[in-house]
């Protein structure tokens, strides 16, 4: 079933990583040659291997998101974090991961070529496989994303009660507490819950400058807004728990679609969609090792559609794809980054899109102290967990509202996480 849902996504400072690649805007910007197979496949087409090349096309990707072919036809493109890029031109859409060798501990990115990716037309038909080579060479980039010894990753996570006392003693904006249930996880599993160690980009793009028109529109919005209570009606599905799997991107993605469907149908449909279908079944993510809301709430939901939870119940593991093929699927009609491309987002666009269209999948930086959040307006305190070696990571959540604290006048965002409703303020 096709629901008229626009999956609009924003990167709030950071995003969740999926592969060890690290390819930046200037690495990708320039002229590419795409080598494409016959356009006769459907959405079940596997591009694990490249077939015979039938089409060769040249595309010039330019600032900020324009693309032109050799005949002068124009389209748009966007980075997907630092992992790959999507091109939309001539009524066709192309996506491929940037090429790399190695792993999250140590990797070499070859940003002037891609892995084999997928192409299809604007009607999500006539699929093909392709790969791209840039016409100018880009020097390989060496990256190391994890510094914790593997032995430490496998030790049991422990609550740092002294850190909790320091947090509560040094500020009053938010409260911290110990969660005994976290101690059933290893340090590595807790890192997965928070987004995964490969999700760090040293210099993420700054928010795009707000235009006078954007500021004027935001000035007309209410001071407080929450999709859990719009004139007494809740449009947000219940909080779920991702467990030890690094699948926050999936929960945020499907939570956005669940809310958008509720809004579009005035709560007639109250779907809970299968996160395991995404974890197990799509090459557009890395299962429990991470992924991107742009590719899941957007491209996957448009290309493949999403199914009900009972069609593939959540296991929190990288299990084989066993989704019931008889289940009906729900598709999104369109998707984009806020502002039209990665790097165009800002606070004003987030506020407007949230109120006018519905909850948004966003991502943000997570530090040691965040896991102990109990309530209030969170700020990073600078405190470090003495018991657990921990990497800076990023976490995907669903943005459901915003407001202003009556006592302090401080502005805040309200987000729905995927750690169960016992964490924080009812999840």
Coordinates of C-alpha atoms in Angstrom, one line a residue:
X1 CA 0.0 0.0 0.0
X2 CA 1.3 3.5 -0.9
X3 CA 0.9 6.1 1.7
X4 CA 1.5 9.7 0.8
X5 CA 4.3 10.1 3.4
X6 CA 7.2 12.4 2.7
X7 CA 10.1 10.9 4.7
X8 CA 12.0 14.1 5.6
X9 CA 15.2 13.6 7.6
X10 CA 17.7 15.8 9.3
X11 CA 21.2 15.3 10.5
X12 CA 21.4 17.1 13.8
X13 CA 25.1 17.5 14.2
X14 CA 26.0 13.9 13.3
X15 CA 24.8 10.6 11.8
X16 CA 25.1 7.0 12.4
X17 CA 27.9 5.2 10.5
X18 CA 27.4 2.1 8.4
X19 CA 30.8 1.3 6.8
X20 CA 34.4 2.3 7.6
X21 CA 34.5 4.6 4.6
X22 CA 35.4 8.2 5.1
X23 CA 34.8 10.2 1.9
X24 CA 34.1 13.9 2.1
X25 CA 32.3 16.4 -0.1
X26 CA 35.3 17.5 -2.1
X27 CA 36.4 13.9 -2.6
X28 CA 33.0 13.2 -4.3
X29 CA 32.5 16.5 -6.1
X30 CA 33.6 16.4 -9.7
X31 CA 33.0 14.3 -12.8
X32 CA 32.1 10.6 -12.6
X33 CA 31.6 7.8 -15.1
X34 CA 28.9 5.4 -14.2
X35 CA 29.0 1.9 -15.8
X36 CA 25.5 0.4 -15.8
X37 CA 24.0 -3.0 -16.6
X38 CA 20.8 -3.6 -18.6
X39 CA 17.8 -1.9 -17.0
X40 CA 15.5 -4.9 -16.9
X41 CA 15.5 -5.9 -13.2
X42 CA 13.0 -5.3 -10.4
X43 CA 13.4 -4.4 -6.7
X44 CA 14.6 -8.0 -6.0
X45 CA 17.7 -7.4 -8.1
X46 CA 20.9 -8.4 -6.3
X47 CA 24.0 -6.3 -7.2
X48 CA 26.5 -8.4 -5.3
X49 CA 28.2 -8.9 -8.6
X50 CA 28.3 -6.6 -11.6
X51 CA 26.8 -7.9 -14.9
X52 CA 27.7 -6.8 -18.5
X53 CA 27.9 -3.1 -18.9
X54 CA 25.3 -1.7 -21.3
X55 CA 25.2 2.0 -20.5
X56 CA 28.1 4.4 -19.8
X57 CA 27.1 7.8 -18.5
X58 CA 29.2 10.8 -17.4
X59 CA 27.8 13.0 -14.5
X60 CA 29.4 16.1 -13.0
X61 CA 28.5 16.6 -9.4
X62 CA 28.8 20.2 -8.3
X63 CA 28.1 22.5 -5.3
X64 CA 25.9 22.4 -3.4
X65 CA 23.7 19.5 -4.9
X66 CA 23.5 20.0 -8.6
X67 CA 24.4 17.3 -11.2
X68 CA 24.7 17.5 -15.0
X69 CA 25.2 14.9 -17.6
X70 CA 27.2 15.1 -20.8
X71 CA 24.1 16.4 -22.7
X72 CA 23.4 19.2 -20.3
X73 CA 20.5 17.6 -18.4
X74 CA 20.4 18.6 -14.8
X75 CA 19.4 16.8 -11.6
X76 CA 20.4 16.6 -7.9
X77 CA 22.8 14.7 -5.7
X78 CA 23.6 14.3 -2.0
X79 CA 26.2 12.7 0.2
X80 CA 25.0 10.1 2.6
X81 CA 27.2 11.1 5.5
X82 CA 30.7 10.1 4.6
X83 CA 29.7 6.7 3.3
X84 CA 28.3 7.0 -0.2
X85 CA 26.2 9.2 -2.4
X86 CA 22.9 9.3 -4.3
X87 CA 22.3 10.9 -7.7
X88 CA 18.9 11.7 -9.2
X89 CA 18.9 12.7 -12.9
X90 CA 17.0 11.8 -16.1
X91 CA 14.2 10.2 -14.1
X92 CA 16.6 7.7 -12.6
X93 CA 18.1 7.4 -9.1
X94 CA 21.5 5.9 -8.3
X95 CA 23.0 5.0 -5.0
X96 CA 26.3 3.3 -4.2
X97 CA 28.7 3.0 -1.2
X98 CA 32.1 4.6 -1.5
X99 CA 34.9 2.0 -1.9
X100 CA 37.1 1.1 1.1
X101 CA 39.3 -1.7 2.3
X102 CA 39.7 -2.7 6.0
X103 CA 37.4 -2.4 9.0
X104 CA 36.4 0.0 11.8
X105 CA 39.7 -0.4 13.5
X106 CA 41.7 0.6 10.4
X107 CA 40.5 1.3 6.9
X108 CA 41.6 2.9 3.6
X109 CA 39.0 4.8 1.7
X110 CA 39.3 5.0 -2.1
X111 CA 36.9 7.9 -2.7
X112 CA 37.3 8.0 -6.5
X113 CA 35.4 4.8 -6.9
X114 CA 32.3 3.0 -5.6
X115 CA 31.2 -0.5 -4.8
X116 CA 28.6 -1.9 -7.1
X117 CA 25.3 0.0 -6.4
X118 CA 21.7 0.1 -7.5
X119 CA 19.9 2.2 -10.1
X120 CA 16.2 2.4 -10.9
X121 CA 13.8 4.8 -12.6
X122 CA 11.5 7.3 -10.8
X123 CA 8.6 4.8 -10.8
X124 CA 10.8 2.3 -8.9
X125 CA 11.0 0.0 -11.9
X126 CA 13.6 -1.0 -14.5
X127 CA 16.4 -1.7 -12.0
X128 CA 20.0 -2.1 -12.9
X129 CA 23.4 -2.4 -11.2
X130 CA 26.2 0.1 -11.6
X131 CA 29.5 1.3 -10.3
X132 CA 31.2 4.7 -10.6
X133 CA 34.8 5.9 -11.2
X134 CA 35.8 9.5 -10.8
X135 CA 37.6 10.9 -13.7
X136 CA 40.2 12.6 -11.4
X137 CA 42.2 10.6 -8.9
X138 CA 41.6 11.2 -5.1
X139 CA 44.4 10.2 -2.8
X140 CA 43.5 7.3 -0.5
X141 CA 42.5 8.2 3.1
X142 CA 43.7 6.2 6.1
X143 CA 41.4 6.2 9.1
X144 CA 41.4 4.6 12.5
X145 CA 38.0 4.8 14.2
X146 CA 38.4 2.6 17.3
X147 CA 41.1 2.8 19.9
X148 CA 39.8 0.4 22.6
X149 CA 41.5 -3.0 22.8
X150 CA 39.1 -5.8 21.9
X151 CA 39.6 -7.5 25.3
X152 CA 38.1 -4.4 26.9
X153 CA 35.2 -4.4 24.6
X154 CA 34.2 -7.8 25.7
X155 CA 34.2 -7.0 29.4
X156 CA 30.9 -6.5 31.3
X157 CA 29.6 -2.9 31.3
X158 CA 29.4 -1.4 34.8
X159 CA 27.5 1.6 36.1
X160 CA 29.9 4.2 37.3
X161 CA 28.2 5.4 40.5
X162 CA 30.9 8.0 41.3
X163 CA 30.3 9.6 37.8
X164 CA 26.6 9.7 38.5
X165 CA 27.2 11.5 41.8
X166 CA 29.5 14.0 40.1
X167 CA 26.9 14.7 37.4
X168 CA 24.1 15.3 39.9
X169 CA 26.4 17.4 42.1
X170 CA 27.8 19.7 39.4
X171 CA 24.6 20.8 37.7
X172 CA 20.8 20.9 38.0
X173 CA 19.6 20.8 34.4
X174 CA 19.2 17.1 34.4
X175 CA 19.3 14.1 36.7
X176 CA 21.4 10.9 36.3
X177 CA 20.9 7.5 37.8
X178 CA 22.2 4.0 37.4
X179 CA 20.4 1.5 35.2
X180 CA 21.1 -2.0 36.6
X181 CA 19.7 -3.6 33.4
X182 CA 22.6 -2.1 31.4
X183 CA 25.0 -4.4 33.3
X184 CA 23.7 -7.4 31.3
X185 CA 25.6 -5.9 28.3
X186 CA 29.2 -5.9 27.4
X187 CA 31.0 -2.6 26.7
X188 CA 30.8 -3.3 23.0
X189 CA 27.1 -4.0 23.2
X190 CA 26.5 -0.7 25.1
X191 CA 28.4 1.1 22.4
X192 CA 26.2 -0.6 19.8
X193 CA 23.1 0.6 21.7
X194 CA 24.5 4.1 21.6
X195 CA 25.3 4.1 17.9
X196 CA 28.5 2.1 17.3
X197 CA 32.1 3.2 17.3
X198 CA 32.4 3.7 13.5
X199 CA 30.0 6.7 13.6
X200 CA 32.5 9.5 14.1
X201 CA 33.3 12.2 11.5
X202 CA 35.8 14.7 12.8
X203 CA 34.4 17.7 11.0
X204 CA 30.7 17.3 10.4
X205 CA 29.0 20.1 8.4
X206 CA 27.7 23.0 10.4
X207 CA 24.0 23.9 10.3
X208 CA 23.1 25.8 7.1
X209 CA 22.5 29.6 7.8
X210 CA 18.9 30.4 8.3
X211 CA 17.3 32.7 5.7
X212 CA 15.1 35.6 6.7
X213 CA 12.1 33.7 5.3
X214 CA 12.9 30.7 7.4
X215 CA 13.2 32.8 10.6
X216 CA 9.9 34.5 9.8
X217 CA 8.0 31.2 9.4
X218 CA 9.4 29.9 12.7
X219 CA 8.3 33.0 14.5
X220 CA 4.7 32.0 13.8
X221 CA 5.1 28.5 15.3
X222 CA 3.8 27.7 18.8
X223 CA 6.3 28.0 21.7
X224 CA 5.7 24.4 22.7
X225 CA 4.7 21.5 20.5
X226 CA 4.6 17.7 20.9
X227 CA 3.1 15.1 18.6
X228 CA 2.3 13.0 21.7
X229 CA -0.4 15.5 22.5
X230 CA -1.9 17.5 19.7
X231 CA -5.2 18.7 21.0
X232 CA -5.3 15.6 23.2
X233 CA -4.4 13.1 20.4
X234 CA -1.2 11.0 20.4
X235 CA 0.4 10.3 17.0
X236 CA 3.6 8.6 18.3
X237 CA 3.8 4.8 18.6
X238 CA 5.0 3.1 21.8
X239 CA 8.7 3.2 22.8
X240 CA 10.6 0.0 21.9
X241 CA 13.9 -1.5 23.0
X242 CA 16.7 -2.2 20.5
X243 CA 18.6 -4.4 23.0
X244 CA 22.3 -4.9 22.2
X245 CA 22.0 -4.5 18.4
X246 CA 23.2 -1.3 16.9
X247 CA 19.9 -0.8 15.2
X248 CA 18.9 2.7 16.5
X249 CA 18.8 3.9 12.9
X250 CA 16.1 1.3 12.1
X251 CA 14.0 2.2 15.1
X252 CA 14.2 5.9 14.4
X253 CA 13.4 5.4 10.7
X254 CA 10.4 3.2 11.3
X255 CA 9.1 5.3 14.2
X256 CA 9.1 8.2 11.8
X257 CA 7.0 6.3 9.2
X258 CA 4.7 5.0 11.9
X259 CA 3.9 8.5 13.1
X260 CA 3.6 9.9 9.6
X261 CA 1.1 7.1 8.8
X262 CA -0.9 7.9 11.9
X263 CA -1.0 11.5 11.0
X264 CA -2.0 10.8 7.4
X265 CA -4.8 8.5 8.4
X266 CA -5.9 10.4 11.5
X267 CA -4.9 7.4 13.6
X268 CA -7.0 5.0 11.7
X269 CA -3.8 3.1 11.0
X270 CA -1.6 2.5 14.0
X271 CA 1.1 0.3 12.5
X272 CA 4.2 -1.0 14.3
X273 CA 6.6 -1.9 11.5
X274 CA 9.2 -4.6 11.5
X275 CA 12.7 -3.4 12.5
X276 CA 14.1 -6.9 12.0
X277 CA 13.1 -6.8 8.4
X278 CA 15.5 -3.9 7.9
X279 CA 18.3 -5.4 10.1
X280 CA 18.2 -8.8 8.3
X281 CA 17.0 -8.0 4.8
X282 CA 18.6 -4.9 3.2
X283 CA 22.0 -4.2 1.8
X284 CA 21.3 -0.5 2.4
X285 CA 22.5 -1.0 6.0
X286 CA 24.9 -3.1 8.0
X287 CA 22.4 -4.8 10.3
X288 CA 23.4 -4.5 13.9
X289 CA 26.6 -2.6 12.9
X290 CA 24.6 0.5 11.9
X291 CA 22.9 2.4 9.2
X292 CA 21.3 5.6 8.0
X293 CA 17.7 6.9 8.4
X294 CA 18.0 8.5 4.9
X295 CA 18.5 5.1 3.4
X296 CA 15.9 3.3 5.5
X297 CA 13.0 5.7 6.2
X298 CA 13.7 7.0 2.7
X299 CA 15.2 4.8 0.0
X300 CA 14.4 1.4 1.5
X301 CA 10.8 2.4 2.4
X302 CA 10.3 3.7 -1.1
X303 CA 12.0 0.9 -3.0
X304 CA 11.0 -2.2 -0.9
X305 CA 8.4 -0.9 1.5
X306 CA 8.1 -1.8 5.2
X307 CA 6.1 -4.6 6.8
X308 CA 4.2 -5.2 10.1
X309 CA 6.2 -6.3 13.1
X310 CA 4.6 -9.7 13.1
X311 CA 5.9 -10.4 9.6
X312 CA 9.5 -10.6 11.0
X313 CA 9.5 -10.1 14.8
X314 CA 12.5 -8.4 16.3
X315 CA 15.4 -10.6 17.6
X316 CA 18.1 -7.9 18.0
X317 CA 20.6 -10.1 16.0
X318 CA 22.0 -10.3 12.5
X319 CA 19.7 -13.2 11.7
X320 CA 18.9 -14.4 8.2
X321 CA 16.1 -12.6 6.3
X322 CA 12.9 -14.6 7.0
X323 CA 10.2 -11.9 6.4
X324 CA 6.9 -13.4 5.5
X325 CA 6.6 -12.8 1.8
X326 CA 2.8 -12.8 1.9
X327 CA 2.7 -9.7 4.1
X328 CA 1.6 -6.4 2.5
X329 CA 4.1 -3.6 2.4
X330 CA 3.7 0.2 3.1
X331 CA 5.7 2.6 0.9
X332 CA 6.7 6.2 1.3
X333 CA 6.0 8.5 -1.6
X334 CA 9.2 10.6 -1.4
X335 CA 12.1 11.3 0.8
X336 CA 14.9 13.9 1.3
X337 CA 17.3 15.5 3.7
X338 CA 15.9 18.7 5.2
X339 CA 16.9 21.5 2.8
X340 CA 17.2 19.0 -0.1
X341 CA 20.7 17.6 0.6
X342 CA 23.1 16.5 3.3
X343 CA 24.4 19.6 5.0
X344 CA 21.4 21.9 4.2
X345 CA 19.6 21.4 7.5
X346 CA 19.2 23.9 10.3
X347 CA 17.1 24.5 13.4
X348 CA 14.5 26.6 11.6
X349 CA 13.9 23.9 9.0
X350 CA 13.7 21.3 11.8
X351 CA 11.1 23.3 13.7
X352 CA 8.9 23.9 10.6
X353 CA 9.1 20.4 9.3
X354 CA 8.3 18.9 12.7
X355 CA 5.1 20.9 13.2
X356 CA 3.9 20.8 9.6
X357 CA 4.8 17.3 8.6
X358 CA 5.4 15.1 11.7
X359 CA 8.2 13.6 13.7
X360 CA 11.7 13.5 12.3
X361 CA 14.5 10.9 12.4
X362 CA 17.6 12.7 13.7
X363 CA 21.0 11.8 15.1
X364 CA 23.2 13.4 17.7
X365 CA 26.5 13.0 19.6
X366 CA 26.5 10.6 22.6
X367 CA 29.0 10.7 25.4
X368 CA 29.6 8.6 28.5
X369 CA 27.2 10.4 30.7
X370 CA 24.2 10.2 28.4
X371 CA 23.5 6.5 29.2
X372 CA 22.6 7.5 32.8
X373 CA 20.1 10.2 31.9
X374 CA 16.9 10.0 34.1
X375 CA 15.2 13.3 33.4
X376 CA 15.5 17.0 32.7
X377 CA 17.2 18.9 29.9
X378 CA 20.4 17.0 29.0
X379 CA 23.7 18.7 28.5
X380 CA 27.0 16.9 28.2
X381 CA 28.8 17.4 31.5
X382 CA 32.3 16.4 30.5
X383 CA 32.2 13.5 32.9
X384 CA 33.9 10.2 31.9
X385 CA 33.0 6.7 32.9
X386 CA 35.9 5.3 34.8
X387 CA 34.9 1.7 34.6
X388 CA 34.2 1.4 30.9
X389 CA 36.5 2.5 28.1
X390 CA 34.2 4.2 25.7
X391 CA 34.3 5.8 22.3
X392 CA 32.5 8.9 21.2
X393 CA 29.5 7.7 19.2
X394 CA 26.3 9.0 17.6
X395 CA 22.8 7.9 18.1
X396 CA 19.6 8.0 16.0
X397 CA 16.3 9.0 17.6
X398 CA 12.9 10.3 16.7
X399 CA 12.3 14.0 17.2
X400 CA 8.7 14.3 18.5
X401 CA 8.5 17.9 19.9
X402 CA 10.2 20.9 21.4
X403 CA 9.5 23.4 24.1
X404 CA 10.8 26.0 26.6
X405 CA 11.3 25.2 30.2
X406 CA 9.0 27.4 32.3
X407 CA 11.5 27.8 35.2
X408 CA 14.7 28.6 33.2
X409 CA 13.5 29.7 29.8
X410 CA 15.8 27.1 28.2
X411 CA 14.8 25.7 24.9
X412 CA 14.8 21.9 24.4
X413 CA 14.0 19.1 21.9
X414 CA 11.8 16.1 22.9
X415 CA 13.0 12.8 21.4
X416 CA 11.8 9.2 21.5
X417 CA 14.6 6.7 22.0
X418 CA 14.7 2.9 21.5
X419 CA 15.9 1.8 24.9
X420 CA 12.5 0.8 26.4
X421 CA 10.1 3.0 28.4
X422 CA 12.0 2.4 31.7
X423 CA 14.9 4.6 30.5
X424 CA 14.8 8.4 31.0
X425 CA 11.3 10.1 31.0
X426 CA 9.3 7.0 29.9
X427 CA 11.7 6.4 27.0

